[in-house]
Short mmCIF file of C-alpha atoms in Angstrom, two decimals:
data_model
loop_
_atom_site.label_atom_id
_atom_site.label_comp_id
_atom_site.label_asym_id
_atom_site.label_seq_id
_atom_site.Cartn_x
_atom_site.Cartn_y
_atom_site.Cartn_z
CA UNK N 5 -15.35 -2.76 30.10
CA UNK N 6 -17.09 -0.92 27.08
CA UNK N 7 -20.28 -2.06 26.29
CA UNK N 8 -22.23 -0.21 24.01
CA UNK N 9 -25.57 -1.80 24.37
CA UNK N 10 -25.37 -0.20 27.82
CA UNK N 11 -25.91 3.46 26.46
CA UNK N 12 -28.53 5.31 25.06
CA UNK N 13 -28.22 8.53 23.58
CA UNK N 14 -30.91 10.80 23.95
CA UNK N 15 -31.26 14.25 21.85
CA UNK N 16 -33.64 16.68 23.18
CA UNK N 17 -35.84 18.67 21.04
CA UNK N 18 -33.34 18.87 18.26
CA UNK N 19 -33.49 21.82 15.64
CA UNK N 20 -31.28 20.35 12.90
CA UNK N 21 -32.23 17.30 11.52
CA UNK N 22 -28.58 17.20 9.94
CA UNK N 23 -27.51 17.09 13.67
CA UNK N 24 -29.35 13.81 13.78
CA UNK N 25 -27.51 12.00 10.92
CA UNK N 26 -23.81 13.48 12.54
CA UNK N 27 -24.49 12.02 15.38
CA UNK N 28 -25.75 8.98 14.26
CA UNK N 29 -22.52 8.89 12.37
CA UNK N 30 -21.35 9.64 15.62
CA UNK N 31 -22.36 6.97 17.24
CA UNK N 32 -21.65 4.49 14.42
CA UNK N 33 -18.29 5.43 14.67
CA UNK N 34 -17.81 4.89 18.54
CA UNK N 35 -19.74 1.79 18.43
CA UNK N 36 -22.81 2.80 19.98
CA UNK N 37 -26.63 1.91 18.28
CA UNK N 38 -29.51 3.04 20.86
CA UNK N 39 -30.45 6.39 19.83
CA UNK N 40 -33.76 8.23 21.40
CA UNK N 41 -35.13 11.41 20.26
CA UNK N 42 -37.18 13.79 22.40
CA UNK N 43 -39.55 15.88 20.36
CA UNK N 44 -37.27 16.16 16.99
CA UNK N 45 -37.94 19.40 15.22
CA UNK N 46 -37.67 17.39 12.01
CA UNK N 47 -37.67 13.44 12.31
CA UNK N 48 -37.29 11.27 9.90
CA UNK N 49 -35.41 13.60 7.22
CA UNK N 50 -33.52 13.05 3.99
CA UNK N 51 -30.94 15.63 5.45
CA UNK N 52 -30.65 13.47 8.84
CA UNK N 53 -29.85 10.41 6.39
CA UNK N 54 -27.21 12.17 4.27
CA UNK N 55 -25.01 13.02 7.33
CA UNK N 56 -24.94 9.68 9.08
CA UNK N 57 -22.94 8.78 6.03
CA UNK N 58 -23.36 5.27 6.57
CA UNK N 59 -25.21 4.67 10.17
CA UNK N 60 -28.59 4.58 8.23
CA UNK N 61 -29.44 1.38 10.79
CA UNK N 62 -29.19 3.69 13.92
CA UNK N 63 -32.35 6.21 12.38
CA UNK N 64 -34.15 3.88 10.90
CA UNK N 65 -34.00 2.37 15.05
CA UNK N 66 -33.96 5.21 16.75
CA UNK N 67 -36.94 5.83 19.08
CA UNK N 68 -39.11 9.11 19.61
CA UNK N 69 -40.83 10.00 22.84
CA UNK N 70 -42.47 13.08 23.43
CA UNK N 71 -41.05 14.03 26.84
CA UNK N 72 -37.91 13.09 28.44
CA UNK N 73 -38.88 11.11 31.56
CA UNK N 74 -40.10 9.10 28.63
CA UNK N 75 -36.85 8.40 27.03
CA UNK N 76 -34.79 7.23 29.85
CA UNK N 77 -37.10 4.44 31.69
CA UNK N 78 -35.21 1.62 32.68
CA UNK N 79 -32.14 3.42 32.89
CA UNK N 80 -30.38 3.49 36.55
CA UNK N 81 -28.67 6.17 35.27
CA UNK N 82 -29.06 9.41 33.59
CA UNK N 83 -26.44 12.06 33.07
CA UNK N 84 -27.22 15.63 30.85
CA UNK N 85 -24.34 16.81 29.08
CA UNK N 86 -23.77 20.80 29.17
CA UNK N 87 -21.06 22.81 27.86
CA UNK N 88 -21.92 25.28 30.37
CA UNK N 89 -20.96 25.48 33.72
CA UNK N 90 -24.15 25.09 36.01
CA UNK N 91 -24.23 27.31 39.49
CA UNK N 92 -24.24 24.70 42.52
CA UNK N 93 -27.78 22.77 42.10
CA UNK N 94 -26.22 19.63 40.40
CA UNK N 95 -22.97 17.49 40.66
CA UNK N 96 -20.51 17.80 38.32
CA UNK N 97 -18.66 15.58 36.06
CA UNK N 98 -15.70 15.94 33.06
CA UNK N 99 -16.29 13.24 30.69
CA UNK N 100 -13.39 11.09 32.17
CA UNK N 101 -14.65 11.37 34.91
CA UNK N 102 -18.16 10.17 33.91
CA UNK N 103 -16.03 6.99 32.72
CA UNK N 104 -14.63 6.58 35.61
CA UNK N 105 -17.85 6.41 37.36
CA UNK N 106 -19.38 4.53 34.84
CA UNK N 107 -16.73 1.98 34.90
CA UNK N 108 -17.06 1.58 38.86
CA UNK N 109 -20.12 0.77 38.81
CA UNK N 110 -22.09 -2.59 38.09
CA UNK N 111 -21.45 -3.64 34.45
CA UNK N 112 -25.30 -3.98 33.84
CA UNK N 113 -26.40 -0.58 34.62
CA UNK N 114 -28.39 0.93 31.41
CA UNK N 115 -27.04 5.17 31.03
CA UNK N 116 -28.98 7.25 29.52
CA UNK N 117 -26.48 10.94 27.64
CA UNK N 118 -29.05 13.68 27.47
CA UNK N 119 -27.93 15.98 25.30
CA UNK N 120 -29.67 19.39 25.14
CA UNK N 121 -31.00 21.82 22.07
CA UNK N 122 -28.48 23.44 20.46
CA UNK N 123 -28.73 26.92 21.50
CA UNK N 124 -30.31 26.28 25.21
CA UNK N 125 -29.39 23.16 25.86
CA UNK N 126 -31.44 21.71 28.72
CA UNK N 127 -34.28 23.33 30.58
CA UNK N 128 -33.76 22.96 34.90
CA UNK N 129 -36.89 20.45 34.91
CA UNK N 130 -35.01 18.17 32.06
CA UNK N 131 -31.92 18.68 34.24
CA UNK N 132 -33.87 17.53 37.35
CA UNK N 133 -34.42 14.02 35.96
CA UNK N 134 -30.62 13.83 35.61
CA UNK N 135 -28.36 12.58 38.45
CA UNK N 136 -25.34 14.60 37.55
CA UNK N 137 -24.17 16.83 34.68
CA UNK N 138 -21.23 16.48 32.60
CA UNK N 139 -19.41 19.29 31.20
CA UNK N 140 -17.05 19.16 28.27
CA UNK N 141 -14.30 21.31 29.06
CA UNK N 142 -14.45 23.95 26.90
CA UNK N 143 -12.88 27.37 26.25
CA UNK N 144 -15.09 29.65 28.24
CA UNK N 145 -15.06 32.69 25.34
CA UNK N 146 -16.15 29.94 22.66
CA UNK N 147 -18.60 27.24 24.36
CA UNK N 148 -20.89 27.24 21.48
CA UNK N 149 -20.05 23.07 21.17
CA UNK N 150 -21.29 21.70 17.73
CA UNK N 151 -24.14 18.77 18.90
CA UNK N 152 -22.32 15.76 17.20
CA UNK N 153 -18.28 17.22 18.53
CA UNK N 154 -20.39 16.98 22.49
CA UNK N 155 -21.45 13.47 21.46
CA UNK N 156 -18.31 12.74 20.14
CA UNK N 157 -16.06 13.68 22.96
CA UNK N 158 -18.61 11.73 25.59
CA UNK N 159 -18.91 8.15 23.91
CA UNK N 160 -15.22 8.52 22.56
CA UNK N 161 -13.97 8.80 26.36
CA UNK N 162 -16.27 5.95 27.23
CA UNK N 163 -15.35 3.94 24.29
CA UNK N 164 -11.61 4.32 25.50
CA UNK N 165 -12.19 2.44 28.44
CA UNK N 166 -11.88 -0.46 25.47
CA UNK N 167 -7.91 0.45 26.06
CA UNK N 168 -7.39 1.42 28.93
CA UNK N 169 -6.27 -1.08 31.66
CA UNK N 170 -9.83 -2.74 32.92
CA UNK N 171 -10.46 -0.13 35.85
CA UNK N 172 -11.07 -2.50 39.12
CA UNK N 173 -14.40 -1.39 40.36
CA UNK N 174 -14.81 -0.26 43.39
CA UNK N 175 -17.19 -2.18 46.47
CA UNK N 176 -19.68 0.15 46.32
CA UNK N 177 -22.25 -2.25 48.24
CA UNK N 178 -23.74 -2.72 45.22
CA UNK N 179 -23.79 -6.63 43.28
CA UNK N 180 -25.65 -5.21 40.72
CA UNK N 181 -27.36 -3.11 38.54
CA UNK N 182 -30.94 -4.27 39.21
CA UNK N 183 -29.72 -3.01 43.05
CA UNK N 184 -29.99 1.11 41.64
CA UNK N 185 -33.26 2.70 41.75
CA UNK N 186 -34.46 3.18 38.26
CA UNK N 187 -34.37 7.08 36.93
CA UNK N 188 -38.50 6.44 36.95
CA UNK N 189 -38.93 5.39 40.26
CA UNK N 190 -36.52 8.18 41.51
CA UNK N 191 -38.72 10.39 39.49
CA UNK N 192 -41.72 8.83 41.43
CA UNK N 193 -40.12 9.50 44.90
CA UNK N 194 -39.26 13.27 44.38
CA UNK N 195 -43.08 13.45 43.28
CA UNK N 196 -44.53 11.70 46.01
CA UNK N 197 -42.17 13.77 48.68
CA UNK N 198 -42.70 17.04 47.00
CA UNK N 199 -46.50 16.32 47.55
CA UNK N 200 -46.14 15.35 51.02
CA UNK N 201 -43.84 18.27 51.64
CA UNK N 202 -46.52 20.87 49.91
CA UNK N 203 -49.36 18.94 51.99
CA UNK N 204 -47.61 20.03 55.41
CA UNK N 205 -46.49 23.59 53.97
CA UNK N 206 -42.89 22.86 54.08
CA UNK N 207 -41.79 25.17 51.37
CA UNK N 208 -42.97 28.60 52.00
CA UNK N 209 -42.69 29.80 48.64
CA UNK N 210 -39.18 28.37 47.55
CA UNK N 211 -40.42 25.23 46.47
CA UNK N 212 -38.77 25.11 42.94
CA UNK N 213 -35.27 25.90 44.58
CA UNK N 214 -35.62 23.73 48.07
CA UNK N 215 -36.98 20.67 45.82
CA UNK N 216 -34.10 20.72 43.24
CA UNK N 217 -31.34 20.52 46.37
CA UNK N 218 -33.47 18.08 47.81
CA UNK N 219 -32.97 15.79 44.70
CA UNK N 220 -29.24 16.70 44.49
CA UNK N 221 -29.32 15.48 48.24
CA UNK N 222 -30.99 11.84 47.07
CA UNK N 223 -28.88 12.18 44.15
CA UNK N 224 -25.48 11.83 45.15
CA UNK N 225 -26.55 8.68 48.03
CA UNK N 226 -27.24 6.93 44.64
CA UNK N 227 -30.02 5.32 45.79
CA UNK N 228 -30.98 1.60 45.35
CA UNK N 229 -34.32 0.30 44.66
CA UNK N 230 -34.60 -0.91 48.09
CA UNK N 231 -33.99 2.70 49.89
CA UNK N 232 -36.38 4.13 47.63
CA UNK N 233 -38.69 1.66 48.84
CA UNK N 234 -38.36 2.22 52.41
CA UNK N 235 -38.19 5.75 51.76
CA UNK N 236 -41.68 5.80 49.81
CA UNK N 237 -42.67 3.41 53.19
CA UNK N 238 -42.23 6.80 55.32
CA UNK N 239 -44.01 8.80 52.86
CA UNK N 240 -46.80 6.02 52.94
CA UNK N 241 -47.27 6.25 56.42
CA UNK N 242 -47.09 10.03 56.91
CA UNK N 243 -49.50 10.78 54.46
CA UNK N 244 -51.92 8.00 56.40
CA UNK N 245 -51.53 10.00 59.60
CA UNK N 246 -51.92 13.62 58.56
CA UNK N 247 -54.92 12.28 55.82
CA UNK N 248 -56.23 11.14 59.10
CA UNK N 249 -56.69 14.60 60.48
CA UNK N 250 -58.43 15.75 57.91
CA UNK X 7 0.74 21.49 31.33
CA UNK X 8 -1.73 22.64 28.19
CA UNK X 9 -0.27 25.42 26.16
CA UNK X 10 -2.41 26.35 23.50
CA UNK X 11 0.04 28.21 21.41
CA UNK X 12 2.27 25.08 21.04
CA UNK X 13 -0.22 23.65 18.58
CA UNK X 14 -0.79 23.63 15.25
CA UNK X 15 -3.60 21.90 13.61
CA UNK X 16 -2.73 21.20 9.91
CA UNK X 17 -5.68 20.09 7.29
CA UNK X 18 -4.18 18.75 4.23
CA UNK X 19 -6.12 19.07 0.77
CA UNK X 20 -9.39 19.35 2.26
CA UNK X 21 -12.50 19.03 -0.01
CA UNK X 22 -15.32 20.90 1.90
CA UNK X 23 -14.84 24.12 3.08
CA UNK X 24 -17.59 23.68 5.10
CA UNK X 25 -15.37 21.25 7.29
CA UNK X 26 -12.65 23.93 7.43
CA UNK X 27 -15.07 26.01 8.97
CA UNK X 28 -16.18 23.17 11.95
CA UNK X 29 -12.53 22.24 12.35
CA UNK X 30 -12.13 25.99 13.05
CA UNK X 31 -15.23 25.91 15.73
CA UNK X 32 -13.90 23.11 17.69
CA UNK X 33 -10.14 24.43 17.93
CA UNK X 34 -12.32 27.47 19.50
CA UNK X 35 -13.87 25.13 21.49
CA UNK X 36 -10.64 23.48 23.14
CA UNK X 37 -8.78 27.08 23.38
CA UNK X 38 -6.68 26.27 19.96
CA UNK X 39 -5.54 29.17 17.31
CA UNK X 40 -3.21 28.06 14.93
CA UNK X 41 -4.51 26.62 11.93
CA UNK X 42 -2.80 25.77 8.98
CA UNK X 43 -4.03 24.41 5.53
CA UNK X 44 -2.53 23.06 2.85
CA UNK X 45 -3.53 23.13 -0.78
CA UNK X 46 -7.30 23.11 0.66
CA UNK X 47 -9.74 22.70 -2.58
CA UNK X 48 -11.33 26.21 -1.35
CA UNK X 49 -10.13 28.82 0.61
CA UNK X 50 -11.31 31.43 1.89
CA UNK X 51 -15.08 30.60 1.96
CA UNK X 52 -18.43 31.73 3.02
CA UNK X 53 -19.34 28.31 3.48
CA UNK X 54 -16.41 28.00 5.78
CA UNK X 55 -17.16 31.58 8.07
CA UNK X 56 -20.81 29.96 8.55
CA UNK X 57 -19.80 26.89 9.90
CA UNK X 58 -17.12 28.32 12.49
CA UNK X 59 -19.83 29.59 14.71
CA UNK X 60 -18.08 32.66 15.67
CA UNK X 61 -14.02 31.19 15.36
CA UNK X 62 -13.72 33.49 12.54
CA UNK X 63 -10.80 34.83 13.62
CA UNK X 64 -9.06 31.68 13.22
CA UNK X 65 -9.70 31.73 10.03
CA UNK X 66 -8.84 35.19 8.97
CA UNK X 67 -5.20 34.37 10.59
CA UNK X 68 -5.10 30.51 9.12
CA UNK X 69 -1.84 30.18 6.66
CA UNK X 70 -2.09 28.56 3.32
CA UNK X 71 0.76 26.72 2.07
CA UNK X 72 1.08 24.57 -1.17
CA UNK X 73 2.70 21.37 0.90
CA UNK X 74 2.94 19.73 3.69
CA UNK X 75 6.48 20.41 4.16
CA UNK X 76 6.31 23.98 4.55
CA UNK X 77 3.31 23.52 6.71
CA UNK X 78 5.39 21.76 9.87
CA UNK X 79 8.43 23.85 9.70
CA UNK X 80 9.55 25.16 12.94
CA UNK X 81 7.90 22.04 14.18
CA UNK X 82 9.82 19.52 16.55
CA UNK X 83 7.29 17.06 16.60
CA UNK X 84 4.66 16.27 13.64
CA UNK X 85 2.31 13.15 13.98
CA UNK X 86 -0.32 12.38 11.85
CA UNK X 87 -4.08 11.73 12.43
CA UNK X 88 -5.94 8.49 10.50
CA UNK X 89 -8.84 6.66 11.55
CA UNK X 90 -7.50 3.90 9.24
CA UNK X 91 -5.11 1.65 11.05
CA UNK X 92 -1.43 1.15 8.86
CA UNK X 93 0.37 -1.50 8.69
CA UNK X 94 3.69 -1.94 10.43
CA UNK X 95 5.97 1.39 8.81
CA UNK X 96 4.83 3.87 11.44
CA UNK X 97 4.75 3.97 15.26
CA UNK X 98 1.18 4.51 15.93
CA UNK X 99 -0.39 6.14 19.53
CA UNK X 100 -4.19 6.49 20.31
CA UNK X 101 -4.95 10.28 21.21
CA UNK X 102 -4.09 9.18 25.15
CA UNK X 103 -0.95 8.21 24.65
CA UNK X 104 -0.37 11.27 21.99
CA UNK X 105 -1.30 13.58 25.00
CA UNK X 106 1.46 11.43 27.55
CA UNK X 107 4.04 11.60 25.06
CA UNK X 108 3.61 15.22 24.47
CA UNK X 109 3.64 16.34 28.37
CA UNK X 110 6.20 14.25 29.04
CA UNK X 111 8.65 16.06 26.42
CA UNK X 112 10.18 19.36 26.78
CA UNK X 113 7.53 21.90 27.09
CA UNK X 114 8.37 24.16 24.41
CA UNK X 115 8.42 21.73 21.33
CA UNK X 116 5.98 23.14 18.65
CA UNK X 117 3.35 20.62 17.91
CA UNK X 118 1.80 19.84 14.47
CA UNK X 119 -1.68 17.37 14.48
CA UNK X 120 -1.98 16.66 10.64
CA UNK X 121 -5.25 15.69 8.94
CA UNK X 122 -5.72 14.49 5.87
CA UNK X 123 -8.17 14.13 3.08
CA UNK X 124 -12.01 13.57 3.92
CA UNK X 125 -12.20 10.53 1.77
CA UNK X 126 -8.51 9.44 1.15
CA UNK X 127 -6.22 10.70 4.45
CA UNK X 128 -2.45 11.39 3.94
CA UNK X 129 -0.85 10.05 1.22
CA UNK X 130 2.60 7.24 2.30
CA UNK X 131 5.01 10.59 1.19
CA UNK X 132 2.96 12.53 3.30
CA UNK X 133 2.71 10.23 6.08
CA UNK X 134 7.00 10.06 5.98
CA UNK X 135 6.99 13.69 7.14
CA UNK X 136 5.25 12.52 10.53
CA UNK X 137 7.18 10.75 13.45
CA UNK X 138 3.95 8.79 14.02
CA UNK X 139 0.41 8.21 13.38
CA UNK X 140 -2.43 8.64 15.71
CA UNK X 141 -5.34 6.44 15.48
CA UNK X 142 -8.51 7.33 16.51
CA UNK X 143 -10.38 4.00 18.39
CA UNK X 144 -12.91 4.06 15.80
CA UNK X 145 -15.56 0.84 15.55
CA UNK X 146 -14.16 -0.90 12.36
CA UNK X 147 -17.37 -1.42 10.51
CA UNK X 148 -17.91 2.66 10.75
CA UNK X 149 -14.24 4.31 10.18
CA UNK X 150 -15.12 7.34 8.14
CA UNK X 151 -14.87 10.00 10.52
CA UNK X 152 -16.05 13.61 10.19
CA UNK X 153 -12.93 15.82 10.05
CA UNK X 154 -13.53 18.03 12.58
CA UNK X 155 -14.87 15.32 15.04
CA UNK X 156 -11.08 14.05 14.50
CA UNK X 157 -9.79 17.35 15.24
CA UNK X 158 -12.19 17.49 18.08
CA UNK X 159 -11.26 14.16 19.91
CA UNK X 160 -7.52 14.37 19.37
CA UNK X 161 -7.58 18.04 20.54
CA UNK X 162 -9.73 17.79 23.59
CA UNK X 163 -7.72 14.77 24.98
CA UNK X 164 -4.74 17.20 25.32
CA UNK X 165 -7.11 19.78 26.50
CA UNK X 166 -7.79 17.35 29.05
CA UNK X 167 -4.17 17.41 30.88
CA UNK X 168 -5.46 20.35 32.16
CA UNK X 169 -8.01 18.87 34.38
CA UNK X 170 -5.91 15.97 35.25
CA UNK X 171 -6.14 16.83 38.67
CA UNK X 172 -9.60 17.62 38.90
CA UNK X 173 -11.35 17.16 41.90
CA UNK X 174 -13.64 14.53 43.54
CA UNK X 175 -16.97 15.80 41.49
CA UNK X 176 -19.22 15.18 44.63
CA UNK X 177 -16.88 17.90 46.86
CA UNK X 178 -17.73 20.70 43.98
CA UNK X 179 -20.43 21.96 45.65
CA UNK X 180 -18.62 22.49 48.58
CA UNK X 181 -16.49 25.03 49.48
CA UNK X 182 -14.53 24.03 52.58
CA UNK X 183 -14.52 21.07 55.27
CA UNK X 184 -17.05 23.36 57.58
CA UNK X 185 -19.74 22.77 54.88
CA UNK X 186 -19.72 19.07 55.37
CA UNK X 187 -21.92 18.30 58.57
CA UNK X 188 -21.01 17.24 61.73
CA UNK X 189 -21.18 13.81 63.06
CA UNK X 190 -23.78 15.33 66.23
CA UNK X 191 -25.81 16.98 63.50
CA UNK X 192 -26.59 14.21 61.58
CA UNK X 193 -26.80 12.43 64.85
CA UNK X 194 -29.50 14.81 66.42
CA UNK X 195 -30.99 14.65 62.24
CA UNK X 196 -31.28 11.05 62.90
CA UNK X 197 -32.59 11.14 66.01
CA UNK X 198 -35.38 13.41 64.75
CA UNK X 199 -36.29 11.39 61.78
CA UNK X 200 -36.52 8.42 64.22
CA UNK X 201 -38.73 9.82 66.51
CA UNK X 202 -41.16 11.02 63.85
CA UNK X 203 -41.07 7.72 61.50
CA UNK X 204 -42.06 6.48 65.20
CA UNK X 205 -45.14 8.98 66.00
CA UNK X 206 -46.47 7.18 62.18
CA UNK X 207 -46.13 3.90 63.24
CA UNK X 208 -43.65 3.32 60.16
CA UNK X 209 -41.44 0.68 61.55
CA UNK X 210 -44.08 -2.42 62.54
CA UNK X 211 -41.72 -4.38 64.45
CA UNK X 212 -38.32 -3.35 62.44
CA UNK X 213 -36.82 -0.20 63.82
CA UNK X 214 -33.54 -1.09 64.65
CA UNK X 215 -32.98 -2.84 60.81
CA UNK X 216 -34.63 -0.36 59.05
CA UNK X 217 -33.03 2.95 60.69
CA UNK X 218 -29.68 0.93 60.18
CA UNK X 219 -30.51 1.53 56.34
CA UNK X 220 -31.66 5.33 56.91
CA UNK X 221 -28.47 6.01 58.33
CA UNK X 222 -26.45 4.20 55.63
CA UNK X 223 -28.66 5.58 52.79
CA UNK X 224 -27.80 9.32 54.20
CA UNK X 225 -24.60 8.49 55.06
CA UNK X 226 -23.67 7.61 51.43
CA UNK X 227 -25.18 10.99 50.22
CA UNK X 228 -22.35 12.89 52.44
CA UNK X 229 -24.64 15.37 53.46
CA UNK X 230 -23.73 19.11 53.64
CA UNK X 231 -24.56 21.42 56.66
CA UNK X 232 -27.33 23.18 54.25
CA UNK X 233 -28.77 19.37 53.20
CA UNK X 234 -29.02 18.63 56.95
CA UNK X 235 -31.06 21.99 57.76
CA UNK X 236 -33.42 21.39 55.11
CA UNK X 237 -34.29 17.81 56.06
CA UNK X 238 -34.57 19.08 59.79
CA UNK X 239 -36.60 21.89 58.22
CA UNK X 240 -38.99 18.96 56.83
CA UNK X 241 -39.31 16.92 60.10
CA UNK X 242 -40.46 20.10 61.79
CA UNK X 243 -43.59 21.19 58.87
CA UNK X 244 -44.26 17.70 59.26
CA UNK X 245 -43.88 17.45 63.08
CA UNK X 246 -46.48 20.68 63.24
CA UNK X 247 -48.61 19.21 61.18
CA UNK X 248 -49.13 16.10 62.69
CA UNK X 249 -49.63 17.45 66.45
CA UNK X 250 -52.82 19.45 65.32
CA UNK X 251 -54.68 16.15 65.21
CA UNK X 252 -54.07 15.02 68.60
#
């Protein structure tokens, strides 16, 4: 069922500061309070204020970090939103389908919506700290999506969960959300293997590309906290035998 | 199935061209054309062509008509949008069940999605003219809705009937069964992994438990032939790497 103390949404790097307000009004009118901001252009801002028409509470609350990875600790999960249609790298989700997922899951997960700059959107290493994309399914001559009609369209699909029949969630192995790695210790992992993998020459040059299917790989087993562990446990002990050589 | 040319979108007596202009943009956005406006406070307007982001030509072929009335004709079915929910007079459908009602009538009705005033909606004589209302799920301490994020929610939901059918997200990056590995190669990956988690003395005691969970953790990521051959690709740098010392 809808909760919306479970979602944050997080603006990257925002040009407009009147995109702030309308999606703050956004928010307000979908339910939703946690707003973070990634390096705002412009933050606070009289113009910000005068479009949130009402959902003052949700600036004056919002929080600013300067990098993403920042923004989303203790989520479990993190999804970028993208009106574009990305090549293979990442999986895929409409937003019903991201409320399906959501709505599967363990009722106490925290999700982080990244939603990209207006004209760019967001970079690959911002996309990297995301578990899947979702893509608004727009019109592919005119995908130039307005920043608050993205945020609109995401946390109104989620919001209709409210009235839709309660979706029966699935056994996923899972009791709950404290069982999902965190996006920050996932983060961790992909560090600490890249390193490893660098330290034996794995990547021959490709490293960007190999590394970003490698996440997509950990990605979609939706790891819990205890995998990670036992998977930093390998790393742990590799990295004591080939430090050993040296 | 979603026929853009069966729709109309309808403003009534809107106050801010500017709005026009972003109701314009996201009717580009979900593949819409035909807009109509009725006794709009000003029209045409610069204001307007800056804020349709490139859905100009919507504009320039928009038809202005002095009421309602004239506005629907040729229309078989004409609902009207509020974020304000009415009392008992009119039958009232959230966008959802707007989009079921609508693909499960004849396919060639002509569709008119009216919106009213930014402040005030549709007036009761105006509302008599529609068969029903739709109400937008909106929180009740924030109702006032940006138009076009109206326009935008109602219009994407029956942009979504097109991707009713969309596929299991996590098979996108797949093309065909033959991509998905084989049982013996993520037997023989497994296998491999084993014996090098082995040569670093990872296990202490707990193989048999702990492989149990590597298995399960890669089994849940549903591996593709690629995925498999890069993790094989990693036990072997590693594998090199760690024979030098001995």
């Amino acid at each position: 069922m809808f909760n919306p103390e479970r979602f944050r949404v997080v603006l990257v790097n925002t040009s407009h500061p009147g995109n702030i307000g309308s999606v703050a009004r956004a928010m307000a009118n979908m339910g939703m309070t946690n707003l973070a901001l990634v390096d705002p252009v412009q933050f606070p801002s009289e113009r910000a204020n005068a479009m949130a028409a009402g959902a003052d509470t949700i600036l004056e609350q919002a929080q600013v970090f300067p990098e993403l990875a920042d923004a989303v600790i203790g989520c479990q999960r993190v999804y970028g939103v993208s009106a574009r249609l990305r090549s293979i790298a990442w999986t895929q989700l409409d937003p019903r389908q991201l409320s399906e997922e959501i709505y599967s899951a363990p009722q106490d997960e925290q999700i982080a919506l990244v939603f990209g700059r207006e004209r760019s959107g967001l970079t690959n290493e911002e996309l990297d700290i995301c578990e899947a994309l979702v893509h608004i399914p727009v019109d592919e001559m005119h995908r130039s999506l307005n920043l608050a009609a993205a945020v609109m369209v995401v946390l109104y699909e989620l919001r209709m969960s409210l009235y839709d029949a309660a979706p029966n969630p699935k056994d996923i192995g899972r009791k709950n959300a404290s069982d999902k790695a965190s996006s920050e210790q996932l983060q961790f992992f992909f560090d600490r293997w890249d390193a490893t993998a660098k330290s034996v020459d794995f990547y021959k040059g490709n490293a960007v590309t190999v590394m970003r299917k490698i996440r997509r790989l950990f990605y979609k087993a939706d790891l819990t906290d205890e995998e990670v562990k036992i998977l930093l446990g390998v790393l742990t002990a590799l990295d004591e035998e080939l430090d050993k050589e040296q």
